[in-house]
PDB file of C-alpha atoms in Angstrom:
ATOM      1  CA  MET H   1       0.000   0.000   0.000  1.00 46.00           C
ATOM      2  CA  LYS H   2       2.865   2.328   0.845  1.00 46.00           C
ATOM      3  CA  TYR H   3       4.503   1.708  -2.566  1.00 41.00           C
ATOM      4  CA  ALA H   4       1.180   2.235  -4.354  1.00 42.00           C
ATOM      5  CA  THR H   5       0.730   5.592  -2.647  1.00 47.00           C
ATOM      6  CA  ARG H   6       4.247   6.642  -3.661  1.00 48.00           C
ATOM      7  CA  ALA H   7       3.616   5.551  -7.253  1.00 42.00           C
ATOM      8  CA  VAL H   8       0.410   7.593  -7.396  1.00 41.00           C
ATOM      9  CA  MET H   9       2.170  10.660  -6.021  1.00 51.00           C
ATOM     10  CA  ILE H  10       5.049  10.291  -8.475  1.00 45.00           C
ATOM     11  CA  GLY H  11       2.540   9.871 -11.303  1.00 45.00           C
ATOM     12  CA  LEU H  12       0.697  13.025 -10.257  1.00 43.00           C
ATOM     13  CA  CYS H  13       3.993  14.959 -10.146  1.00 49.00           C
ATOM     14  CA  VAL H  14       4.929  13.741 -13.631  1.00 40.00           C
ATOM     15  CA  LEU H  15       1.501  14.693 -14.967  1.00 39.00           C
ATOM     16  CA  SER H  16       1.859  18.154 -13.395  1.00 48.00           C
ATOM     17  CA  LEU H  17       5.258  18.632 -15.015  1.00 43.00           C
ATOM     18  CA  ILE H  18       3.914  17.545 -18.406  1.00 39.00           C
ATOM     19  CA  ARG H  19       1.018  19.955 -18.031  1.00 46.00           C
ATOM     20  CA  LEU H  20       3.373  22.819 -17.164  1.00 44.00           C
ATOM     21  CA  GLN H  21       5.544  21.960 -20.161  1.00 42.00           C
ATOM     22  CA  ALA H  22       2.506  21.980 -22.419  1.00 38.00           C
ATOM     23  CA  GLN H  23       1.479  25.378 -21.074  1.00 44.00           C
ATOM     24  CA  GLU H  24       4.949  26.857 -21.526  1.00 44.00           C
ATOM     25  CA  LYS H  25       5.659  25.493 -24.980  1.00 44.00           C
ATOM     26  CA  ARG H  26       3.222  27.388 -27.172  1.00 56.00           C
ATOM     27  CA  PRO H  27       4.952  27.916 -30.498  1.00 72.00           C
ATOM     28  CA  GLY H  28       3.310  30.213 -32.976  1.00 89.00           C
ATOM     29  CA  TRP H  29       3.502  33.573 -34.723  1.00 92.00           C
ATOM     30  CA  ASP H  30       2.920  37.102 -33.443  1.00 93.00           C
ATOM     31  CA  PHE H  31       2.350  40.093 -35.729  1.00 95.00           C
ATOM     32  CA  ARG H  32       2.756  43.729 -34.713  1.00 96.00           C
ATOM     33  CA  ILE H  33       2.758  47.234 -36.136  1.00 97.00           C
ATOM     34  CA  ASN H  34       5.251  49.573 -34.461  1.00 98.00           C
ATOM     35  CA  GLY H  35       5.339  53.342 -34.756  1.00 97.00           C
ATOM     36  CA  GLY H  36       7.141  56.208 -33.093  1.00 97.00           C
ATOM     37  CA  PHE H  37       9.872  58.815 -33.411  1.00 96.00           C
ATOM     38  CA  ASN H  38      13.663  58.595 -33.579  1.00 96.00           C
ATOM     39  CA  ILE H  39      15.764  60.773 -31.283  1.00 94.00           C
ATOM     40  CA  GLY H  40      19.538  60.856 -31.448  1.00 92.00           C
ATOM     41  CA  GLY H  41      22.353  61.878 -33.720  1.00 90.00           C
ATOM     42  CA  THR H  42      25.255  61.010 -35.970  1.00 92.00           C
ATOM     43  CA  SER H  43      28.389  61.478 -33.940  1.00 90.00           C
ATOM     44  CA  PRO H  44      32.071  60.624 -33.518  1.00 90.00           C
ATOM     45  CA  LEU H  45      33.032  58.525 -30.501  1.00 85.00           C
ATOM     46  CA  PRO H  46      34.565  60.000 -28.459  1.00 87.00           C
ATOM     47  CA  LEU H  47      34.240  63.679 -29.313  1.00 87.00           C
ATOM     48  CA  PRO H  48      37.489  64.801 -30.982  1.00 90.00           C
ATOM     49  CA  PRO H  49      39.570  67.705 -29.564  1.00 92.00           C
ATOM     50  CA  GLU H  50      38.838  69.806 -32.673  1.00 91.00           C
ATOM     51  CA  ILE H  51      35.263  70.276 -31.378  1.00 91.00           C
ATOM     52  CA  ARG H  52      35.484  72.900 -28.618  1.00 90.00           C
ATOM     53  CA  THR H  53      31.807  73.610 -27.843  1.00 91.00           C
ATOM     54  CA  ILE H  54      28.604  71.948 -29.001  1.00 90.00           C
ATOM     55  CA  SER H  55      24.854  72.643 -28.798  1.00 88.00           C
ATOM     56  CA  PHE H  56      21.856  70.839 -30.259  1.00 81.00           C
ATOM     57  CA  SER H  57      18.774  72.307 -31.886  1.00 80.00           C
ATOM     58  CA  PRO H  58      15.319  70.880 -31.032  1.00 75.00           C
ATOM     59  CA  PRO H  59      14.941  67.360 -32.481  1.00 73.00           C
ATOM     60  CA  ALA H  60      13.734  67.161 -36.063  1.00 77.00           C
ATOM     61  CA  LEU H  61      10.547  65.240 -36.834  1.00 84.00           C
ATOM     62  CA  SER H  62      11.976  61.748 -37.401  1.00 93.00           C
ATOM     63  CA  PRO H  63       9.217  59.127 -37.745  1.00 96.00           C
ATOM     64  CA  HIS H  64       9.648  55.374 -37.399  1.00 97.00           C
ATOM     65  CA  ALA H  65       7.239  52.736 -38.761  1.00 97.00           C
ATOM     66  CA  ALA H  66       7.718  48.968 -38.767  1.00 97.00           C
ATOM     67  CA  LEU H  67       5.972  45.667 -39.377  1.00 97.00           C
ATOM     68  CA  GLU H  68       7.205  43.051 -36.908  1.00 97.00           C
ATOM     69  CA  VAL H  69       6.866  39.254 -37.070  1.00 97.00           C
ATOM     70  CA  ILE H  70       7.819  37.106 -34.066  1.00 96.00           C
ATOM     71  CA  ARG H  71       8.267  33.353 -34.188  1.00 95.00           C
ATOM     72  CA  ARG H  72       7.487  31.983 -30.718  1.00 92.00           C
ATOM     73  CA  TRP H  73       9.322  28.904 -29.490  1.00 91.00           C
ATOM     74  CA  ASN H  74       7.391  28.976 -26.224  1.00 90.00           C
ATOM     75  CA  ASP H  75       5.689  31.527 -23.987  1.00 87.00           C
ATOM     76  CA  ARG H  76       8.992  33.175 -23.091  1.00 92.00           C
ATOM     77  CA  TRP H  77      11.409  32.971 -26.009  1.00 95.00           C
ATOM     78  CA  GLY H  78      11.119  33.950 -29.645  1.00 96.00           C
ATOM     79  CA  LEU H  79      12.832  35.471 -32.670  1.00 97.00           C
ATOM     80  CA  SER H  80      11.760  38.855 -34.057  1.00 97.00           C
ATOM     81  CA  LEU H  81      12.178  40.186 -37.593  1.00 97.00           C
ATOM     82  CA  GLN H  82      11.124  43.724 -38.569  1.00 97.00           C
ATOM     83  CA  ILE H  83      10.802  45.631 -41.794  1.00 97.00           C
ATOM     84  CA  ALA H  84      11.157  49.273 -40.780  1.00 97.00           C
ATOM     85  CA  PHE H  85      11.224  52.698 -42.381  1.00 97.00           C
ATOM     86  CA  ASP H  86      13.305  55.178 -40.395  1.00 96.00           C
ATOM     87  CA  TYR H  87      13.888  58.891 -40.838  1.00 96.00           C
ATOM     88  CA  LYS H  88      16.916  59.933 -38.807  1.00 94.00           C
ATOM     89  CA  GLY H  89      17.678  63.616 -38.567  1.00 91.00           C
ATOM     90  CA  PHE H  90      19.080  66.278 -36.270  1.00 90.00           C
ATOM     91  CA  GLU H  91      20.850  69.642 -36.291  1.00 92.00           C
ATOM     92  CA  VAL H  92      23.938  70.506 -34.289  1.00 92.00           C
ATOM     93  CA  ASN H  93      25.892  73.753 -33.819  1.00 93.00           C
ATOM     94  CA  ASP H  94      29.474  73.733 -32.667  1.00 93.00           C
ATOM     95  CA  ARG H  95      32.643  75.745 -32.591  1.00 95.00           C
ATOM     96  CA  VAL H  96      35.712  73.995 -33.969  1.00 95.00           C
ATOM     97  CA  LYS H  97      39.447  74.658 -34.106  1.00 93.00           C
ATOM     98  CA  ASN H  98      41.793  73.329 -36.797  1.00 93.00           C
ATOM     99  CA  LEU H  99      39.167  70.938 -38.150  1.00 93.00           C
ATOM    100  CA  TYR H 100      40.323  69.487 -41.461  1.00 93.00           C
ATOM    101  CA  THR H 101      37.390  69.676 -43.859  1.00 93.00           C
ATOM    102  CA  GLU H 102      36.091  70.647 -47.284  1.00 94.00           C
ATOM    103  CA  ILE H 103      33.938  73.752 -47.826  1.00 94.00           C
ATOM    104  CA  GLU H 104      32.671  75.827 -50.735  1.00 95.00           C
ATOM    105  CA  MET H 105      32.667  79.631 -50.725  1.00 94.00           C
ATOM    106  CA  ASN H 106      31.925  81.982 -53.615  1.00 90.00           C
ATOM    107  CA  SER H 107      31.774  78.995 -56.022  1.00 89.00           C
ATOM    108  CA  GLU H 108      35.305  77.959 -55.016  1.00 92.00           C
ATOM    109  CA  LYS H 109      36.225  74.834 -53.085  1.00 93.00           C
ATOM    110  CA  TYR H 110      38.602  74.991 -50.125  1.00 93.00           C
ATOM    111  CA  THR H 111      40.293  72.066 -48.373  1.00 92.00           C
ATOM    112  CA  GLY H 112      42.193  72.639 -45.167  1.00 93.00           C
ATOM    113  CA  ASN H 113      41.957  73.346 -41.444  1.00 94.00           C
ATOM    114  CA  PHE H 114      38.909  75.402 -40.463  1.00 95.00           C
ATOM    115  CA  THR H 115      38.469  77.376 -37.249  1.00 96.00           C
ATOM    116  CA  GLY H 116      35.097  78.960 -36.497  1.00 96.00           C
ATOM    117  CA  LYS H 117      31.407  78.098 -36.242  1.00 95.00           C
ATOM    118  CA  ASN H 118      29.886  75.035 -37.844  1.00 94.00           C
ATOM    119  CA  THR H 119      26.253  73.977 -38.323  1.00 95.00           C
ATOM    120  CA  THR H 120      25.440  70.455 -39.528  1.00 94.00           C
ATOM    121  CA  ARG H 121      21.986  69.280 -40.649  1.00 94.00           C
ATOM    122  CA  ILE H 122      21.399  65.562 -41.176  1.00 94.00           C
ATOM    123  CA  HIS H 123      18.228  64.082 -42.673  1.00 94.00           C
ATOM    124  CA  ASN H 124      18.621  60.446 -43.754  1.00 96.00           C
ATOM    125  CA  SER H 125      15.955  57.868 -44.609  1.00 97.00           C
ATOM    126  CA  PHE H 126      16.627  54.144 -44.123  1.00 98.00           C
ATOM    127  CA  LEU H 127      14.983  50.838 -44.935  1.00 98.00           C
ATOM    128  CA  THR H 128      15.979  48.771 -41.900  1.00 97.00           C
ATOM    129  CA  LEU H 129      15.825  45.030 -41.125  1.00 97.00           C
ATOM    130  CA  PRO H 130      16.258  44.351 -37.372  1.00 97.00           C
ATOM    131  CA  LEU H 131      16.685  40.737 -36.199  1.00 98.00           C
ATOM    132  CA  ALA H 132      16.521  40.075 -32.458  1.00 98.00           C
ATOM    133  CA  ALA H 133      15.909  37.438 -29.813  1.00 98.00           C
ATOM    134  CA  THR H 134      12.867  38.199 -27.650  1.00 97.00           C
ATOM    135  CA  CYS H 135      12.183  37.327 -24.031  1.00 97.00           C
ATOM    136  CA  ARG H 136       8.931  37.829 -22.144  1.00 94.00           C
ATOM    137  CA  ILE H 137       9.171  38.815 -18.497  1.00 94.00           C
ATOM    138  CA  GLY H 138       5.843  38.296 -16.789  1.00 88.00           C
ATOM    139  CA  ASN H 139       2.617  39.270 -18.490  1.00 87.00           C
ATOM    140  CA  ARG H 140       3.472  42.839 -19.474  1.00 91.00           C
ATOM    141  CA  TRP H 141       7.193  43.134 -20.216  1.00 95.00           C
ATOM    142  CA  GLU H 142       9.242  41.991 -23.172  1.00 97.00           C
ATOM    143  CA  VAL H 143      12.883  42.690 -24.058  1.00 98.00           C
ATOM    144  CA  GLN H 144      14.674  42.228 -27.383  1.00 98.00           C
ATOM    145  CA  ALA H 145      18.379  42.138 -28.243  1.00 98.00           C
ATOM    146  CA  GLY H 146      20.003  41.643 -31.621  1.00 98.00           C
ATOM    147  CA  MET H 147      21.345  43.456 -34.676  1.00 98.00           C
ATOM    148  CA  TYR H 148      20.048  45.484 -37.576  1.00 98.00           C
ATOM    149  CA  ALA H 149      21.017  46.177 -41.181  1.00 98.00           C
ATOM    150  CA  GLY H 150      19.894  49.318 -42.976  1.00 97.00           C
ATOM    151  CA  TYR H 151      19.912  50.673 -46.516  1.00 98.00           C
ATOM    152  CA  LEU H 152      20.175  54.453 -46.975  1.00 97.00           C
ATOM    153  CA  TYR H 153      17.754  55.356 -49.766  1.00 96.00           C
ATOM    154  CA  SER H 154      17.549  59.123 -49.195  1.00 96.00           C
ATOM    155  CA  ALA H 155      20.619  60.991 -47.934  1.00 96.00           C
ATOM    156  CA  GLY H 156      21.141  64.418 -46.436  1.00 96.00           C
ATOM    157  CA  PHE H 157      24.332  65.609 -44.737  1.00 96.00           C
ATOM    158  CA  LYS H 158      24.754  69.358 -45.243  1.00 95.00           C
ATOM    159  CA  GLY H 159      25.769  72.428 -43.333  1.00 95.00           C
ATOM    160  CA  THR H 160      27.523  75.767 -43.116  1.00 96.00           C
ATOM    161  CA  ALA H 161      30.812  77.131 -41.818  1.00 96.00           C
ATOM    162  CA  SER H 162      30.994  80.753 -40.682  1.00 95.00           C
ATOM    163  CA  ASP H 163      32.696  83.396 -38.553  1.00 95.00           C
ATOM    164  CA  GLY H 164      36.185  82.007 -38.910  1.00 94.00           C
ATOM    165  CA  TYR H 165      38.992  81.140 -41.294  1.00 95.00           C
ATOM    166  CA  ILE H 166      40.473  78.212 -43.165  1.00 95.00           C
ATOM    167  CA  ARG H 167      44.142  77.431 -43.751  1.00 94.00           C
ATOM    168  CA  ARG H 168      44.721  75.513 -46.954  1.00 89.00           C
ATOM    169  CA  ASN H 169      46.876  72.381 -46.957  1.00 80.00           C
ATOM    170  CA  GLY H 170      47.485  72.301 -43.218  1.00 78.00           C
ATOM    171  CA  PRO H 171      47.346  74.294 -39.971  1.00 80.00           C
ATOM    172  CA  VAL H 172      50.075  76.723 -41.093  1.00 81.00           C
ATOM    173  CA  GLY H 173      48.930  77.125 -44.692  1.00 84.00           C
ATOM    174  CA  GLU H 174      47.522  80.149 -46.461  1.00 88.00           C
ATOM    175  CA  LYS H 175      44.794  81.800 -44.368  1.00 92.00           C
ATOM    176  CA  THR H 176      41.442  82.714 -45.909  1.00 94.00           C
ATOM    177  CA  MET H 177      38.695  84.409 -43.900  1.00 95.00           C
ATOM    178  CA  VAL H 178      35.329  82.632 -43.960  1.00 95.00           C
ATOM    179  CA  ASP H 179      32.257  84.791 -43.493  1.00 94.00           C
ATOM    180  CA  ARG H 180      29.900  82.061 -44.642  1.00 95.00           C
ATOM    181  CA  ALA H 181      30.575  78.878 -46.591  1.00 96.00           C
ATOM    182  CA  SER H 182      28.709  75.617 -47.180  1.00 96.00           C
ATOM    183  CA  PHE H 183      29.338  71.901 -47.491  1.00 96.00           C
ATOM    184  CA  ASP H 184      27.307  68.960 -48.776  1.00 96.00           C
ATOM    185  CA  PHE H 185      28.504  65.435 -47.997  1.00 96.00           C
ATOM    186  CA  SER H 186      25.151  63.749 -48.677  1.00 96.00           C
ATOM    187  CA  ASP H 187      26.270  61.535 -51.556  1.00 95.00           C
ATOM    188  CA  ARG H 188      29.521  60.643 -49.786  1.00 96.00           C
ATOM    189  CA  GLN H 189      27.782  58.615 -47.075  1.00 97.00           C
ATOM    190  CA  ARG H 190      27.801  54.835 -47.093  1.00 97.00           C
ATOM    191  CA  SER H 191      24.554  53.347 -48.381  1.00 96.00           C
ATOM    192  CA  PHE H 192      24.762  50.434 -45.911  1.00 96.00           C
ATOM    193  CA  ASP H 193      24.547  50.634 -42.134  1.00 97.00           C
ATOM    194  CA  TYR H 194      24.528  47.945 -39.455  1.00 98.00           C
ATOM    195  CA  GLY H 195      24.725  47.825 -35.678  1.00 97.00           C
ATOM    196  CA  LEU H 196      23.356  46.609 -32.353  1.00 98.00           C
ATOM    197  CA  LEU H 197      19.705  46.744 -31.325  1.00 98.00           C
ATOM    198  CA  LEU H 198      18.138  46.739 -27.859  1.00 98.00           C
ATOM    199  CA  ALA H 199      14.392  47.196 -27.292  1.00 98.00           C
ATOM    200  CA  GLY H 200      11.781  46.864 -24.586  1.00 97.00           C
ATOM    201  CA  GLU H 201       7.974  46.841 -24.434  1.00 96.00           C
ATOM    202  CA  TRP H 202       5.452  47.341 -21.660  1.00 96.00           C
ATOM    203  CA  GLY H 203       1.932  46.211 -22.433  1.00 94.00           C
ATOM    204  CA  PHE H 204      -0.658  48.540 -20.963  1.00 94.00           C
ATOM    205  CA  SER H 205      -3.690  46.973 -22.660  1.00 92.00           C
ATOM    206  CA  ARG H 206      -4.662  43.804 -24.487  1.00 89.00           C
ATOM    207  CA  ARG H 207      -3.277  45.004 -27.825  1.00 92.00           C
ATOM    208  CA  PHE H 208      -1.174  48.114 -27.145  1.00 96.00           C
ATOM    209  CA  ALA H 209       2.302  48.430 -25.650  1.00 97.00           C
ATOM    210  CA  ALA H 210       4.704  51.304 -25.039  1.00 98.00           C
ATOM    211  CA  ARG H 211       7.972  50.624 -26.840  1.00 98.00           C
ATOM    212  CA  GLY H 212      11.517  51.935 -26.530  1.00 97.00           C
ATOM    213  CA  GLN H 213      14.431  50.995 -28.756  1.00 97.00           C
ATOM    214  CA  VAL H 214      18.118  51.879 -29.196  1.00 97.00           C
ATOM    215  CA  ALA H 215      19.994  51.314 -32.477  1.00 97.00           C
ATOM    216  CA  TRP H 216      23.767  51.783 -32.158  1.00 97.00           C
ATOM    217  CA  GLY H 217      25.593  51.898 -35.489  1.00 97.00           C
ATOM    218  CA  LEU H 218      28.881  50.030 -35.905  1.00 97.00           C
ATOM    219  CA  ASN H 219      29.609  50.946 -39.520  1.00 97.00           C
ATOM    220  CA  PRO H 220      31.254  54.380 -40.010  1.00 96.00           C
ATOM    221  CA  VAL H 221      29.009  56.811 -41.883  1.00 97.00           C
ATOM    222  CA  PHE H 222      31.702  57.711 -44.423  1.00 96.00           C
ATOM    223  CA  PRO H 223      34.114  55.407 -46.276  1.00 95.00           C
ATOM    224  CA  SER H 224      37.768  55.324 -45.298  1.00 91.00           C
ATOM    225  CA  ASP H 225      38.881  57.392 -48.312  1.00 91.00           C
ATOM    226  CA  PHE H 226      36.586  60.325 -47.433  1.00 93.00           C
ATOM    227  CA  THR H 227      38.594  63.414 -46.425  1.00 87.00           C
ATOM    228  CA  GLY H 228      35.827  65.905 -45.637  1.00 90.00           C
ATOM    229  CA  ILE H 229      35.757  64.879 -41.946  1.00 91.00           C
ATOM    230  CA  PRO H 230      38.908  63.519 -40.280  1.00 89.00           C
ATOM    231  CA  PHE H 231      37.203  61.219 -37.755  1.00 91.00           C
ATOM    232  CA  LYS H 232      34.746  58.325 -37.891  1.00 94.00           C
ATOM    233  CA  MET H 233      31.061  59.028 -37.258  1.00 95.00           C
ATOM    234  CA  TYR H 234      28.251  56.620 -36.334  1.00 96.00           C
ATOM    235  CA  HIS H 235      24.447  56.652 -36.325  1.00 96.00           C
ATOM    236  CA  ILE H 236      23.212  56.427 -32.714  1.00 96.00           C
ATOM    237  CA  TYR H 237      19.452  56.769 -32.289  1.00 96.00           C
ATOM    238  CA  GLY H 238      16.743  55.833 -29.841  1.00 96.00           C
ATOM    239  CA  THR H 239      13.083  55.268 -30.726  1.00 96.00           C
ATOM    240  CA  LEU H 240      10.054  55.990 -28.537  1.00 97.00           C
ATOM    241  CA  GLY H 241       6.594  54.893 -29.610  1.00 97.00           C
ATOM    242  CA  LEU H 242       3.781  52.351 -29.500  1.00 97.00           C
ATOM    243  CA  SER H 243       3.323  48.779 -30.630  1.00 97.00           C
ATOM    244  CA  TYR H 244      -0.038  47.404 -31.810  1.00 97.00           C
ATOM    245  CA  HIS H 245      -0.420  43.629 -31.489  1.00 94.00           C
ATOM    246  CA  LEU H 246      -2.478  42.267 -34.368  1.00 91.00           C
ATOM    247  CA  ASN H 247      -3.024  38.987 -32.584  1.00 82.00           C
ATOM    248  CA  THR H 248      -3.021  38.303 -28.834  1.00 66.00           C
ATOM    249  CA  ARG H 249      -2.121  35.069 -27.132  1.00 56.00           C
TER     250      ARG H 249
END
């Protein structure tokens, strides 16, 4: 009788474990529409000594829209793939000293070391494919970590240089005063970008969730043979918005 009781208890435990496994392993597909705004900039890391002071203008309107598909292995883990359209833009004002660059003034091009004020306006549009592992934490939270690849299909990297001077062919070259000049490096940018992705969601209703995301570029914005800017720059942007779950589970 004692052994029979033990066998029944062991059987009940095994059945409970099987039931829990069945509840946890719920493979399937989730579909979402994500929308929001990108906030960030295109920046060197770290800031070079040529940049003496820096100030940012109010963020430009930079929308983000994505269709997301998640393959669920179970209730906790999955794999996410997005097709996203991203507009990434910002404006920055800084004062530089001996910055090697290329400018145009009075229909003439100058290459050399510039000292003075600089304003840069960036407005790039990307088709982005993020791929990330997903993990649910409780009933409301979800985190994602992975990588992204992006194609630049509309480029804008322009600005002005003013209130200073440029020395051609080096810091002790011929000095030319610069009242106001311009530069346009839009078509010199790389058309391909990739980097790391980290995102999180908090579900506040059955179908809606607040979403935050950080995309940290690893590919320099300009190719190695570009001489208009002497340091490497990277796209670093965060996204704040909402996620709409087309199906709920």
